[in-house]
mmCIF file of C-alpha atoms and ligand atoms in Angstrom:
data_model
loop_
_atom_site.group_PDB
_atom_site.id
_atom_site.type_symbol
_atom_site.label_atom_id
_atom_site.label_comp_id
_atom_site.label_asym_id
_atom_site.label_seq_id
_atom_site.Cartn_x
_atom_site.Cartn_y
_atom_site.Cartn_z
ATOM 1 C CA MET A 1269 -0.050 0.085 0.019
ATOM 2 C CA PRO A 1270 1.405 3.313 -1.001
ATOM 3 C CA TRP A 1271 0.685 4.833 2.514
ATOM 4 C CA MET A 1272 2.614 2.109 4.241
ATOM 5 C CA THR A 1273 5.707 3.513 2.663
ATOM 6 C CA ARG A 1274 4.984 7.046 4.328
ATOM 7 C CA TRP A 1275 5.616 6.065 7.940
ATOM 8 C CA PRO A 1276 8.258 8.221 9.447
ATOM 9 C CA GLY A 1277 11.778 6.744 9.059
ATOM 10 C CA GLY A 1278 10.812 5.206 5.662
ATOM 11 C CA PHE A 1279 9.627 1.851 7.035
ATOM 12 C CA PRO A 1280 6.853 0.866 9.556
ATOM 13 C CA VAL A 1281 7.717 -0.571 12.788
ATOM 14 C CA PHE A 1282 6.411 -3.938 13.284
ATOM 15 C CA VAL A 1283 3.889 -4.365 16.040
ATOM 16 C CA GLU A 1284 4.182 -7.302 18.511
ATOM 17 C CA ARG A 1285 1.082 -6.375 20.636
ATOM 18 C CA ALA A 1286 -1.379 -3.507 21.325
ATOM 19 C CA SER A 1287 -3.472 -2.764 24.270
ATOM 20 C CA GLY A 1288 -5.510 0.099 25.392
ATOM 21 C CA ALA A 1289 -3.660 3.291 24.080
ATOM 22 C CA ARG A 1290 -0.320 1.732 23.789
ATOM 23 C CA PHE A 1291 1.489 -0.786 21.529
ATOM 24 C CA VAL A 1292 4.941 -2.582 21.724
ATOM 25 C CA ASP A 1293 7.127 -3.353 18.678
ATOM 26 C CA VAL A 1294 9.081 -6.424 17.887
ATOM 27 C CA ASP A 1295 12.116 -5.015 19.546
ATOM 28 C CA GLY A 1296 10.336 -4.342 22.778
ATOM 29 C CA HIS A 1297 9.938 -0.539 22.451
ATOM 30 C CA GLU A 1298 6.583 0.627 23.983
ATOM 31 C CA TYR A 1299 4.803 3.540 22.300
ATOM 32 C CA VAL A 1300 1.906 5.901 23.337
ATOM 33 C CA ASP A 1301 -0.363 5.439 20.230
ATOM 34 C CA LEU A 1302 -2.021 8.747 19.100
ATOM 35 C CA CYS A 1303 -2.790 7.270 15.733
ATOM 36 C CA MET A 1304 -5.155 4.534 17.010
ATOM 37 C CA GLY A 1305 -5.090 2.803 13.609
ATOM 38 C CA ASP A 1306 -6.145 6.067 12.027
ATOM 39 C CA THR A 1307 -9.481 5.883 13.994
ATOM 40 C CA GLY A 1308 -9.920 2.053 13.547
ATOM 41 C CA ALA A 1309 -8.886 1.484 17.090
ATOM 42 C CA MET A 1310 -10.534 4.610 18.588
ATOM 43 C CA ALA A 1311 -12.327 2.678 21.169
ATOM 44 C CA GLY A 1312 -8.911 1.214 22.509
ATOM 45 C CA HIS A 1313 -6.696 -1.590 21.532
ATOM 46 C CA ALA A 1314 -7.621 -5.110 22.545
ATOM 47 C CA LEU A 1315 -10.978 -4.293 24.167
ATOM 48 C CA PRO A 1316 -11.736 -7.184 26.449
ATOM 49 C CA ALA A 1317 -15.511 -7.106 25.550
ATOM 50 C CA VAL A 1318 -14.626 -7.384 21.986
ATOM 51 C CA THR A 1319 -12.155 -10.111 22.295
ATOM 52 C CA ALA A 1320 -14.630 -12.082 24.398
ATOM 53 C CA ALA A 1321 -17.515 -11.480 21.884
ATOM 54 C CA VAL A 1322 -15.300 -12.264 18.856
ATOM 55 C CA THR A 1323 -13.897 -15.395 20.445
ATOM 56 C CA GLU A 1324 -17.303 -16.545 21.587
ATOM 57 C CA ARG A 1325 -18.875 -15.839 18.132
ATOM 58 C CA ALA A 1326 -16.129 -17.454 16.187
ATOM 59 C CA SER A 1327 -16.825 -20.682 18.035
ATOM 60 C CA ARG A 1328 -20.423 -20.689 16.761
ATOM 61 C CA GLY A 1329 -19.460 -20.056 13.164
ATOM 62 C CA ILE A 1330 -18.510 -16.679 11.495
ATOM 63 C CA THR A 1331 -20.106 -16.675 8.046
ATOM 64 C CA THR A 1332 -23.293 -18.086 6.608
ATOM 65 C CA MET A 1333 -24.903 -15.384 4.246
ATOM 66 C CA LEU A 1334 -27.548 -15.252 6.704
ATOM 67 C CA PRO A 1335 -28.238 -12.484 9.415
ATOM 68 C CA SER A 1336 -27.436 -13.210 13.107
ATOM 69 C CA GLU A 1337 -29.581 -11.873 15.840
ATOM 70 C CA ASP A 1338 -26.998 -9.215 16.947
ATOM 71 C CA ALA A 1339 -28.023 -7.250 13.711
ATOM 72 C CA VAL A 1340 -31.244 -6.267 15.522
ATOM 73 C CA TRP A 1341 -29.446 -4.956 18.664
ATOM 74 C CA VAL A 1342 -27.069 -3.176 16.259
ATOM 75 C CA SER A 1343 -29.569 -1.463 14.242
ATOM 76 C CA ASP A 1344 -31.328 -0.292 17.279
ATOM 77 C CA GLU A 1345 -28.300 1.210 18.783
ATOM 78 C CA LEU A 1346 -27.354 2.899 15.654
ATOM 79 C CA ARG A 1347 -30.742 4.564 15.588
ATOM 80 C CA ARG A 1348 -30.364 5.656 19.041
ATOM 81 C CA ARG A 1349 -26.907 7.210 18.370
ATOM 82 C CA PHE A 1350 -27.219 8.663 14.958
ATOM 83 C CA GLY A 1351 -31.035 9.100 14.555
ATOM 84 C CA LEU A 1352 -31.612 7.409 11.302
ATOM 85 C CA PRO A 1353 -34.073 4.511 11.344
ATOM 86 C CA LYS A 1354 -32.930 1.975 8.862
ATOM 87 C CA TRP A 1355 -29.434 0.457 8.557
ATOM 88 C CA GLN A 1356 -27.296 -1.611 6.156
ATOM 89 C CA ILE A 1357 -24.120 -3.371 6.760
ATOM 90 C CA ALA A 1358 -20.703 -3.176 4.744
ATOM 91 C CA MET A 1359 -17.263 -4.269 5.293
ATOM 92 C CA THR A 1360 -15.338 -0.875 5.162
ATOM 93 C CA ALA A 1361 -16.432 2.695 5.034
ATOM 94 C CA THR A 1362 -15.147 2.583 1.373
ATOM 95 C CA ASP A 1363 -17.787 -0.080 0.597
ATOM 96 C CA ALA A 1364 -20.449 1.606 2.558
ATOM 97 C CA ASN A 1365 -19.895 4.871 0.514
ATOM 98 C CA ARG A 1366 -19.703 2.926 -2.720
ATOM 99 C CA PHE A 1367 -23.156 1.385 -2.081
ATOM 100 C CA VAL A 1368 -24.730 4.642 -0.853
ATOM 101 C CA LEU A 1369 -23.530 6.319 -4.130
ATOM 102 C CA ARG A 1370 -25.144 3.446 -6.186
ATOM 103 C CA LEU A 1371 -28.331 3.689 -4.341
ATOM 104 C CA ALA A 1372 -28.391 7.457 -4.659
ATOM 105 C CA ARG A 1373 -28.016 7.333 -8.420
ATOM 106 C CA ALA A 1374 -30.725 4.479 -8.669
ATOM 107 C CA LEU A 1375 -33.139 6.559 -6.499
ATOM 108 C CA THR A 1376 -32.635 9.818 -8.300
ATOM 109 C CA GLY A 1377 -31.947 8.689 -11.896
ATOM 110 C CA ARG A 1378 -29.083 11.044 -11.945
ATOM 111 C CA PRO A 1379 -25.591 10.179 -13.049
ATOM 112 C CA LYS A 1380 -23.209 12.317 -11.021
ATOM 113 C CA ILE A 1381 -22.163 12.830 -7.514
ATOM 114 C CA ALA A 1382 -20.864 15.931 -5.760
ATOM 115 C CA VAL A 1383 -17.936 16.036 -3.050
ATOM 116 C CA ILE A 1384 -15.931 18.595 -1.294
ATOM 117 C CA ASP A 1385 -12.489 19.536 -2.562
ATOM 118 C CA TRP A 1386 -9.691 17.615 -0.713
ATOM 119 C CA CYS A 1387 -12.185 15.109 0.701
ATOM 120 C CA TYR A 1388 -11.412 11.582 1.384
ATOM 121 C CA HIS A 1389 -14.008 8.823 1.601
ATOM 122 C CA GLY A 1390 -11.950 5.663 0.872
ATOM 123 C CA THR A 1391 -10.861 4.272 -2.400
ATOM 124 C CA VAL A 1392 -14.047 5.156 -4.133
ATOM 125 C CA ASP A 1393 -13.271 6.054 -7.652
ATOM 126 C CA GLU A 1394 -15.637 8.905 -8.150
ATOM 127 C CA THR A 1395 -14.361 10.570 -4.981
ATOM 128 C CA LEU A 1396 -10.604 10.578 -5.637
ATOM 129 C CA VAL A 1397 -10.711 14.108 -6.989
ATOM 130 C CA VAL A 1398 -9.690 17.629 -6.454
ATOM 131 C CA ARG A 1399 -10.984 20.858 -7.936
ATOM 132 C CA HIS A 1400 -9.084 22.621 -10.646
ATOM 133 C CA SER A 1401 -8.759 26.382 -10.383
ATOM 134 C CA ASP A 1402 -11.278 26.768 -13.100
ATOM 135 C CA GLY A 1403 -13.926 24.776 -11.296
ATOM 136 C CA SER A 1404 -13.529 21.432 -13.204
ATOM 137 C CA THR A 1405 -12.870 18.203 -11.667
ATOM 138 C CA MET A 1406 -9.510 16.523 -11.666
ATOM 139 C CA HIS A 1407 -7.869 13.179 -10.544
ATOM 140 C CA ARG A 1408 -6.201 13.553 -7.193
ATOM 141 C CA PRO A 1409 -2.591 14.373 -7.861
ATOM 142 C CA GLY A 1410 -0.730 11.122 -8.514
ATOM 143 C CA ALA A 1411 -3.847 9.007 -8.477
ATOM 144 C CA ILE A 1412 -3.087 5.350 -9.376
ATOM 145 C CA GLY A 1413 -4.898 3.936 -12.337
ATOM 146 C CA PRO A 1414 -8.165 5.860 -12.397
ATOM 147 C CA SER A 1415 -10.867 3.949 -14.235
ATOM 148 C CA THR A 1416 -12.653 6.839 -15.909
ATOM 149 C CA ASP A 1417 -12.439 10.570 -16.301
ATOM 150 C CA VAL A 1418 -13.798 11.996 -12.979
ATOM 151 C CA ALA A 1419 -15.039 14.971 -14.802
ATOM 152 C CA ALA A 1420 -17.824 12.702 -15.949
ATOM 153 C CA THR A 1421 -18.695 11.305 -12.656
ATOM 154 C CA THR A 1422 -18.105 14.081 -10.110
ATOM 155 C CA ARG A 1423 -18.645 17.699 -9.227
ATOM 156 C CA VAL A 1424 -16.392 18.986 -6.608
ATOM 157 C CA VAL A 1425 -16.914 22.168 -4.468
ATOM 158 C CA PRO A 1426 -14.757 23.952 -1.968
ATOM 159 C CA PHE A 1427 -15.753 23.456 1.746
ATOM 160 C CA ASN A 1428 -17.608 26.402 3.350
ATOM 161 C CA ASP A 1429 -18.642 27.787 -0.188
ATOM 162 C CA LEU A 1430 -22.341 27.872 -0.544
ATOM 163 C CA ASP A 1431 -22.477 29.658 -3.734
ATOM 164 C CA ALA A 1432 -20.200 27.077 -5.386
ATOM 165 C CA LEU A 1433 -22.405 24.310 -4.008
ATOM 166 C CA ASP A 1434 -25.532 26.015 -5.284
ATOM 167 C CA GLN A 1435 -24.056 26.298 -8.787
ATOM 168 C CA ALA A 1436 -22.756 22.909 -8.854
ATOM 169 C CA LEU A 1437 -26.219 21.261 -8.008
ATOM 170 C CA ALA A 1438 -28.119 23.728 -10.224
ATOM 171 C CA HIS A 1439 -27.033 21.539 -13.258
ATOM 172 C CA GLY A 1440 -29.646 18.844 -12.120
ATOM 173 C CA ASP A 1441 -27.431 15.976 -12.724
ATOM 174 C CA VAL A 1442 -26.301 15.329 -9.218
ATOM 175 C CA ALA A 1443 -27.680 12.313 -7.280
ATOM 176 C CA CYS A 1444 -26.023 13.026 -3.981
ATOM 177 C CA LEU A 1445 -23.643 15.257 -2.073
ATOM 178 C CA LEU A 1446 -21.242 13.069 -0.112
ATOM 179 C CA MET A 1447 -19.153 14.998 2.695
ATOM 180 C CA GLU A 1448 -17.817 15.027 6.094
ATOM 181 C CA PRO A 1449 -19.570 17.388 8.315
ATOM 182 C CA ALA A 1450 -16.089 18.760 9.216
ATOM 183 C CA LEU A 1451 -13.052 17.940 7.016
ATOM 184 C CA THR A 1452 -10.655 15.626 8.763
ATOM 185 C CA ASN A 1453 -8.502 14.442 5.909
ATOM 186 C CA ILE A 1454 -6.627 17.585 5.079
ATOM 187 C CA GLY A 1455 -6.073 18.726 8.642
ATOM 188 C CA ILE A 1456 -9.274 19.531 10.474
ATOM 189 C CA VAL A 1457 -11.277 22.265 8.906
ATOM 190 C CA LEU A 1458 -14.511 23.292 10.751
ATOM 191 C CA PRO A 1459 -17.726 24.219 9.214
ATOM 192 C CA GLU A 1460 -18.531 28.050 9.432
ATOM 193 C CA PRO A 1461 -21.649 28.897 11.470
ATOM 194 C CA GLY A 1462 -24.684 28.126 9.480
ATOM 195 C CA TYR A 1463 -22.940 26.260 6.637
ATOM 196 C CA LEU A 1464 -24.314 22.900 7.260
ATOM 197 C CA GLU A 1465 -27.920 24.161 7.725
ATOM 198 C CA ALA A 1466 -27.448 25.913 4.280
ATOM 199 C CA VAL A 1467 -26.019 22.836 2.715
ATOM 200 C CA ARG A 1468 -29.246 20.845 3.848
ATOM 201 C CA GLU A 1469 -31.402 23.541 2.538
ATOM 202 C CA ILE A 1470 -29.406 23.750 -0.969
ATOM 203 C CA THR A 1471 -29.309 19.930 -1.296
ATOM 204 C CA ARG A 1472 -33.169 19.647 -0.700
ATOM 205 C CA ARG A 1473 -33.969 22.590 -3.112
ATOM 206 C CA HIS A 1474 -32.058 20.778 -5.799
ATOM 207 C CA GLY A 1475 -33.501 17.325 -5.129
ATOM 208 C CA VAL A 1476 -30.026 16.181 -4.177
ATOM 209 C CA LEU A 1477 -29.506 13.408 -1.467
ATOM 210 C CA TRP A 1478 -27.218 14.439 1.444
ATOM 211 C CA VAL A 1479 -24.762 11.840 2.469
ATOM 212 C CA VAL A 1480 -22.987 12.347 5.709
ATOM 213 C CA ASP A 1481 -19.680 10.279 6.230
ATOM 214 C CA GLU A 1482 -18.901 10.285 9.822
ATOM 215 C CA THR A 1483 -16.210 7.589 9.809
ATOM 216 C CA HIS A 1484 -13.795 10.162 11.392
ATOM 217 C CA THR A 1485 -16.212 12.741 12.755
ATOM 218 C CA ILE A 1486 -17.545 10.252 15.355
ATOM 219 C CA CYS A 1487 -14.716 11.960 17.373
ATOM 220 C CA ALA A 1488 -17.288 14.732 18.120
ATOM 221 C CA GLY A 1489 -19.310 12.501 20.461
ATOM 222 C CA PRO A 1490 -21.198 9.214 20.843
ATOM 223 C CA GLY A 1491 -23.690 10.161 17.894
ATOM 224 C CA GLY A 1492 -21.045 11.925 15.768
ATOM 225 C CA CYS A 1493 -21.542 15.539 14.573
ATOM 226 C CA THR A 1494 -25.103 14.474 13.323
ATOM 227 C CA ALA A 1495 -26.260 14.134 16.917
ATOM 228 C CA ALA A 1496 -23.971 16.960 18.267
ATOM 229 C CA TRP A 1497 -25.001 19.529 15.665
ATOM 230 C CA SER A 1498 -28.685 18.069 14.932
ATOM 231 C CA LEU A 1499 -27.913 17.318 11.434
ATOM 232 C CA ASP A 1500 -30.655 15.806 9.210
ATOM 233 C CA PRO A 1501 -28.926 13.661 6.389
ATOM 234 C CA ASP A 1502 -30.608 11.311 3.913
ATOM 235 C CA PHE A 1503 -27.711 8.733 4.323
ATOM 236 C CA PHE A 1504 -25.254 8.412 7.019
ATOM 237 C CA VAL A 1505 -22.106 6.297 6.695
ATOM 238 C CA ILE A 1506 -19.623 5.102 9.346
ATOM 239 C CA GLY A 1507 -16.905 2.478 9.391
ATOM 240 C CA LYS A 1508 -13.475 2.104 11.133
ATOM 241 C CA PRO A 1509 -14.109 2.308 14.876
ATOM 242 C CA ILE A 1510 -17.532 0.770 15.351
ATOM 243 C CA GLY A 1511 -16.148 -2.859 15.381
ATOM 244 C CA GLY A 1512 -13.345 -2.278 17.870
ATOM 245 C CA GLY A 1513 -10.907 -3.023 15.007
ATOM 246 C CA VAL A 1514 -12.862 -5.744 13.325
ATOM 247 C CA PRO A 1515 -13.520 -4.756 9.675
ATOM 248 C CA VAL A 1516 -17.050 -3.598 9.415
ATOM 249 C CA ALA A 1517 -19.167 -0.431 8.534
ATOM 250 C CA VAL A 1518 -22.605 0.680 8.324
ATOM 251 C CA TYR A 1519 -24.909 2.994 6.528
ATOM 252 C CA GLY A 1520 -28.189 4.455 7.559
ATOM 253 C CA MET A 1521 -31.021 5.993 5.804
ATOM 254 C CA THR A 1522 -34.352 7.659 6.419
ATOM 255 C CA ASP A 1523 -37.640 5.892 6.436
ATOM 256 C CA ARG A 1524 -38.711 7.304 3.133
ATOM 257 C CA ILE A 1525 -35.561 6.374 1.486
ATOM 258 C CA ALA A 1526 -35.613 2.847 3.218
ATOM 259 C CA ILE A 1527 -39.014 2.180 1.653
ATOM 260 C CA GLU A 1528 -37.731 3.070 -1.862
ATOM 261 C CA VAL A 1529 -34.859 0.863 -1.419
ATOM 262 C CA GLU A 1530 -36.733 -2.006 -0.153
ATOM 263 C CA ALA A 1531 -39.054 -1.855 -3.073
ATOM 264 C CA MET A 1532 -36.069 -1.718 -5.331
ATOM 265 C CA ILE A 1533 -34.078 -4.515 -3.903
ATOM 266 C CA GLY A 1534 -37.080 -6.755 -3.395
ATOM 267 C CA ASN A 1535 -37.829 -6.452 -6.912
ATOM 268 C CA HIS A 1536 -36.545 -9.784 -8.573
ATOM 269 C CA ASP A 1537 -35.712 -8.022 -11.735
ATOM 270 C CA VAL A 1538 -32.935 -6.187 -9.814
ATOM 271 C CA ASP A 1539 -29.245 -7.648 -10.239
ATOM 272 C CA VAL A 1540 -28.044 -9.155 -6.950
ATOM 273 C CA SER A 1541 -24.689 -7.759 -7.577
ATOM 274 C CA GLY A 1542 -23.544 -4.305 -6.744
ATOM 275 C CA ILE A 1543 -24.665 -3.902 -3.107
ATOM 276 C CA GLY A 1544 -22.794 -5.888 -0.353
ATOM 277 C CA GLY A 1545 -20.423 -8.731 -0.635
ATOM 278 C CA THR A 1546 -20.257 -12.401 0.375
ATOM 279 C CA LEU A 1547 -18.834 -11.775 3.689
ATOM 280 C CA THR A 1548 -20.648 -8.517 4.442
ATOM 281 C CA GLY A 1549 -22.782 -8.600 7.606
ATOM 282 C CA ASN A 1550 -21.116 -11.749 8.724
ATOM 283 C CA ALA A 1551 -21.813 -12.796 12.330
ATOM 284 C CA LEU A 1552 -18.333 -12.043 13.644
ATOM 285 C CA ALA A 1553 -18.520 -8.318 12.522
ATOM 286 C CA LEU A 1554 -22.045 -7.891 14.021
ATOM 287 C CA ALA A 1555 -20.812 -9.430 17.359
ATOM 288 C CA ALA A 1556 -17.919 -6.988 17.320
ATOM 289 C CA VAL A 1557 -19.967 -3.987 16.808
ATOM 290 C CA ARG A 1558 -22.447 -4.999 19.303
ATOM 291 C CA ALA A 1559 -19.531 -5.580 22.034
ATOM 292 C CA THR A 1560 -17.962 -2.254 21.020
ATOM 293 C CA LEU A 1561 -21.122 0.106 20.957
ATOM 294 C CA SER A 1562 -22.442 -1.536 24.109
ATOM 295 C CA THR A 1563 -19.385 -1.063 26.235
ATOM 296 C CA THR A 1564 -17.462 2.018 24.849
ATOM 297 C CA LEU A 1565 -17.580 5.251 23.016
ATOM 298 C CA LEU A 1566 -20.360 6.227 25.369
ATOM 299 C CA ASP A 1567 -21.079 9.768 26.816
ATOM 300 C CA ALA A 1568 -18.708 9.299 29.827
ATOM 301 C CA ASP A 1569 -15.936 7.972 27.608
ATOM 302 C CA PHE A 1570 -16.180 11.107 25.406
ATOM 303 C CA GLU A 1571 -16.193 13.458 28.399
ATOM 304 C CA ARG A 1572 -12.803 12.244 29.239
ATOM 305 C CA MET A 1573 -11.629 11.969 25.634
ATOM 306 C CA ILE A 1574 -12.498 15.513 24.764
ATOM 307 C CA ASP A 1575 -10.887 16.821 27.944
ATOM 308 C CA LEU A 1576 -7.622 15.053 26.947
ATOM 309 C CA ALA A 1577 -7.885 16.335 23.366
ATOM 310 C CA SER A 1578 -8.319 19.861 24.774
ATOM 311 C CA ALA A 1579 -5.158 19.351 26.878
ATOM 312 C CA TRP A 1580 -3.201 18.018 23.904
ATOM 313 C CA THR A 1581 -4.297 20.933 21.934
ATOM 314 C CA ASP A 1582 -3.296 23.438 24.634
ATOM 315 C CA GLY A 1583 0.022 21.905 24.792
ATOM 316 C CA VAL A 1584 0.560 22.194 21.244
ATOM 317 C CA ALA A 1585 -0.724 25.727 20.983
ATOM 318 C CA ILE A 1586 1.449 26.986 23.846
ATOM 319 C CA GLY A 1587 4.502 25.408 22.179
ATOM 320 C CA TYR A 1588 4.190 27.012 18.844
ATOM 321 C CA ARG A 1589 2.945 30.371 20.040
ATOM 322 C CA SER A 1590 5.808 30.554 22.479
ATOM 323 C CA ARG A 1591 8.030 30.394 19.407
ATOM 324 C CA GLY A 1592 6.240 32.813 17.214
ATOM 325 C CA LEU A 1593 5.230 30.219 14.695
ATOM 326 C CA GLU A 1594 2.224 30.979 12.525
ATOM 327 C CA TRP A 1595 0.646 27.364 12.878
ATOM 328 C CA HIS A 1596 -2.671 26.533 14.188
ATOM 329 C CA VAL A 1597 -4.143 23.535 16.097
ATOM 330 C CA GLN A 1598 -7.699 22.538 15.548
ATOM 331 C CA GLN A 1599 -9.780 20.260 17.804
ATOM 332 C CA LEU A 1600 -12.909 18.359 16.901
ATOM 333 C CA GLY A 1601 -14.068 16.587 20.057
ATOM 334 C CA ALA A 1602 -11.653 13.761 20.880
ATOM 335 C CA ARG A 1603 -9.381 14.560 17.737
ATOM 336 C CA ALA A 1604 -6.941 17.319 17.195
ATOM 337 C CA GLU A 1605 -4.380 18.207 14.638
ATOM 338 C CA TYR A 1606 -1.833 20.999 14.080
ATOM 339 C CA TRP A 1607 -1.049 22.353 10.596
ATOM 340 C CA PHE A 1608 1.721 24.696 9.435
ATOM 341 C CA CYS A 1609 -0.547 27.701 8.566
ATOM 342 C CA PRO A 1610 -3.204 29.984 10.209
ATOM 343 C CA PRO A 1611 -6.687 28.250 10.260
ATOM 344 C CA PRO A 1612 -7.671 27.403 6.703
ATOM 345 C CA ARG A 1613 -11.107 28.021 5.330
ATOM 346 C CA ASN A 1614 -11.270 24.970 3.056
ATOM 347 C CA GLY A 1615 -9.202 22.039 1.812
ATOM 348 C CA ALA A 1616 -7.237 23.808 -0.862
ATOM 349 C CA ASP A 1617 -5.993 26.389 1.526
ATOM 350 C CA ALA A 1618 -4.900 23.605 3.968
ATOM 351 C CA ALA A 1619 -3.416 21.554 1.093
ATOM 352 C CA ALA A 1620 -1.126 24.616 -0.023
ATOM 353 C CA ALA A 1621 0.483 24.688 3.491
ATOM 354 C CA ALA A 1622 1.145 21.142 3.562
ATOM 355 C CA ASP A 1623 4.972 20.383 4.184
ATOM 356 C CA PRO A 1624 5.953 16.696 3.929
ATOM 357 C CA ALA A 1625 9.597 17.395 4.994
ATOM 358 C CA LEU A 1626 8.586 18.957 8.150
ATOM 359 C CA ASP A 1627 5.813 16.427 8.719
ATOM 360 C CA ALA A 1628 8.442 13.607 8.416
ATOM 361 C CA TYR A 1629 10.659 15.440 10.908
ATOM 362 C CA MET A 1630 7.900 15.919 13.526
ATOM 363 C CA HIS A 1631 6.753 12.378 13.199
ATOM 364 C CA LEU A 1632 10.164 10.640 13.387
ATOM 365 C CA PHE A 1633 11.354 12.875 16.178
ATOM 366 C CA ALA A 1634 8.167 11.882 18.066
ATOM 367 C CA LEU A 1635 8.383 8.089 17.171
ATOM 368 C CA ASN A 1636 11.972 7.865 18.562
ATOM 369 C CA ARG A 1637 10.721 9.212 21.650
ATOM 370 C CA GLY A 1638 7.946 6.595 22.087
ATOM 371 C CA VAL A 1639 5.006 8.681 20.579
ATOM 372 C CA LEU A 1640 3.190 7.664 17.366
ATOM 373 C CA LEU A 1641 1.263 10.383 15.451
ATOM 374 C CA THR A 1642 -1.026 9.631 12.604
ATOM 375 C CA PRO A 1643 0.782 9.344 9.257
ATOM 376 C CA PHE A 1644 0.438 12.291 6.832
ATOM 377 C CA HIS A 1645 -1.435 13.971 9.341
ATOM 378 C CA ASN A 1646 -0.218 15.732 12.547
ATOM 379 C CA MET A 1647 -3.197 14.202 14.180
ATOM 380 C CA ALA A 1648 -3.802 12.790 17.788
ATOM 381 C CA LEU A 1649 -6.932 10.902 18.436
ATOM 382 C CA MET A 1650 -7.845 10.254 22.212
ATOM 383 C CA SER A 1651 -9.417 6.793 23.166
ATOM 384 C CA PRO A 1652 -11.070 6.046 26.454
ATOM 385 C CA ALA A 1653 -7.705 4.410 27.396
ATOM 386 C CA HIS A 1654 -5.476 7.458 27.065
ATOM 387 C CA THR A 1655 -4.252 9.193 30.060
ATOM 388 C CA ARG A 1656 -3.068 12.692 31.046
ATOM 389 C CA ALA A 1657 0.427 11.322 31.296
ATOM 390 C CA ASP A 1658 0.167 10.331 27.652
ATOM 391 C CA VAL A 1659 -0.880 13.690 26.710
ATOM 392 C CA ASP A 1660 1.915 15.330 28.717
ATOM 393 C CA ARG A 1661 4.374 13.016 27.210
ATOM 394 C CA HIS A 1662 3.453 14.419 23.672
ATOM 395 C CA THR A 1663 3.545 17.925 24.881
ATOM 396 C CA GLU A 1664 7.084 17.403 26.084
ATOM 397 C CA VAL A 1665 8.166 15.799 22.852
ATOM 398 C CA PHE A 1666 6.593 18.550 20.926
ATOM 399 C CA GLU A 1667 8.473 21.129 22.842
ATOM 400 C CA ALA A 1668 11.670 19.184 22.261
ATOM 401 C CA THR A 1669 10.946 18.966 18.458
ATOM 402 C CA LEU A 1670 10.484 22.615 18.339
ATOM 403 C CA ALA A 1671 13.557 23.301 20.245
ATOM 404 C CA SER A 1672 15.653 20.946 18.002
ATOM 405 C CA LEU A 1673 14.238 22.670 14.912
ATOM 406 C CA LEU A 1674 14.675 26.248 15.982
ATOM 407 C CA ASP A 1675 17.239 26.779 18.618
HETATM 408 C C1 PLP B 2526 -14.317 10.055 6.184
HETATM 409 C C2 PLP B 2526 -13.792 8.703 5.511
HETATM 410 N N1 PLP B 2526 -14.468 8.003 4.942
HETATM 411 C C3 PLP B 2526 -14.118 6.789 4.520
HETATM 412 C C4 PLP B 2526 -12.892 6.271 4.810
HETATM 413 C C5 PLP B 2526 -12.458 4.957 4.159
HETATM 414 O O1 PLP B 2526 -12.169 4.037 5.247
HETATM 415 P P1 PLP B 2526 -11.590 2.590 4.872
HETATM 416 O O2 PLP B 2526 -10.327 2.767 4.499
HETATM 417 O O3 PLP B 2526 -11.755 1.883 6.246
HETATM 418 O O4 PLP B 2526 -12.627 2.029 3.720
HETATM 419 C C6 PLP B 2526 -12.045 7.090 5.386
HETATM 420 C C7 PLP B 2526 -10.576 6.538 5.529
HETATM 421 O O5 PLP B 2526 -9.737 7.354 5.997
HETATM 422 C C8 PLP B 2526 -12.398 8.229 5.777
HETATM 423 O O6 PLP B 2526 -11.672 9.308 6.510
#
């Protein structure tokens, strides 16, 4: 995988074991993990409840292409957390997004999708795009083997730009807008006040379905930004952390959409390919989601995690401000990230300030002192297992990094 080559130092450390918020490499070095599998392990490594549930479920069979009873508990819990009434299972967030795009095109009869400039929604062909300065859609720089010209599939708009969104959707050919409620894949860029409410109004006015991908923004709270900010999407996607590390993702939809989807997939003229896969919704995955969501990422966990992320943010801000650097650090709930520029308004502003050499230096310096940051991000994610001592360790290391760079 290309990103495996981007770990600091030019090669990845090999992991012997991980538990809570720490891991040990094959040479016996212990690290504070601030990457947490880039959110896949946000609930903590080796959760006892997940280990027990997965072990128990494996002994009763993993995959049958039939539903298991855990699916009922899981869909009730997803409704309680995120508000949408009907749920489907996928294997990864990439998969969930692909299936939602397919459903959105089928439901609206429109060919294109819209995304936000510098978004990331997994390896979904239509979303691996950026916006050209003339407004047209281009492949992401360096994209490997694109299958088709993305200008034919995708309209791309800057974050926090309502006029651009209105214009892009006015063509009448867009089935859905797929977006994160705050950008988390080009640093963290928060929505401006009123932006998401206006996005909802504009999408509705143009008959465009609104898909909110909360695979990362679950960091805002137990119900993600959707619950925290009272959002009202048509589709909702989340992968990564919900299975405590076991590959599984889900997508939710409104009742109105679910009725149409059920009618469509219940029609025997519809091809059985295209949505889901053979191992999708297997009993192991559902047991893992149940064990994760019933025991962790709950209100009390988030209170602690968000406090720790605030302390991490303060430590970073004090460090760069005391040295007069024009950087910023942005927090979204349990996640925080620093970037080498003043707060950007959109993904293109953030991308312009990227500095891979400086990133590599910051990351390697931290790794050599027992702290793992998220690769190609300067991001820390707090899990319920992190402690104030872990945060203070990072603050010390960050200080020392700046001293080594500047003194
Ligand atoms: C917002 C968002 N959606 C989807 C994905 C894809 O997740 P996966 O690689 O698990 O399919 C990512 C991965 O980083 C993501 O950040």
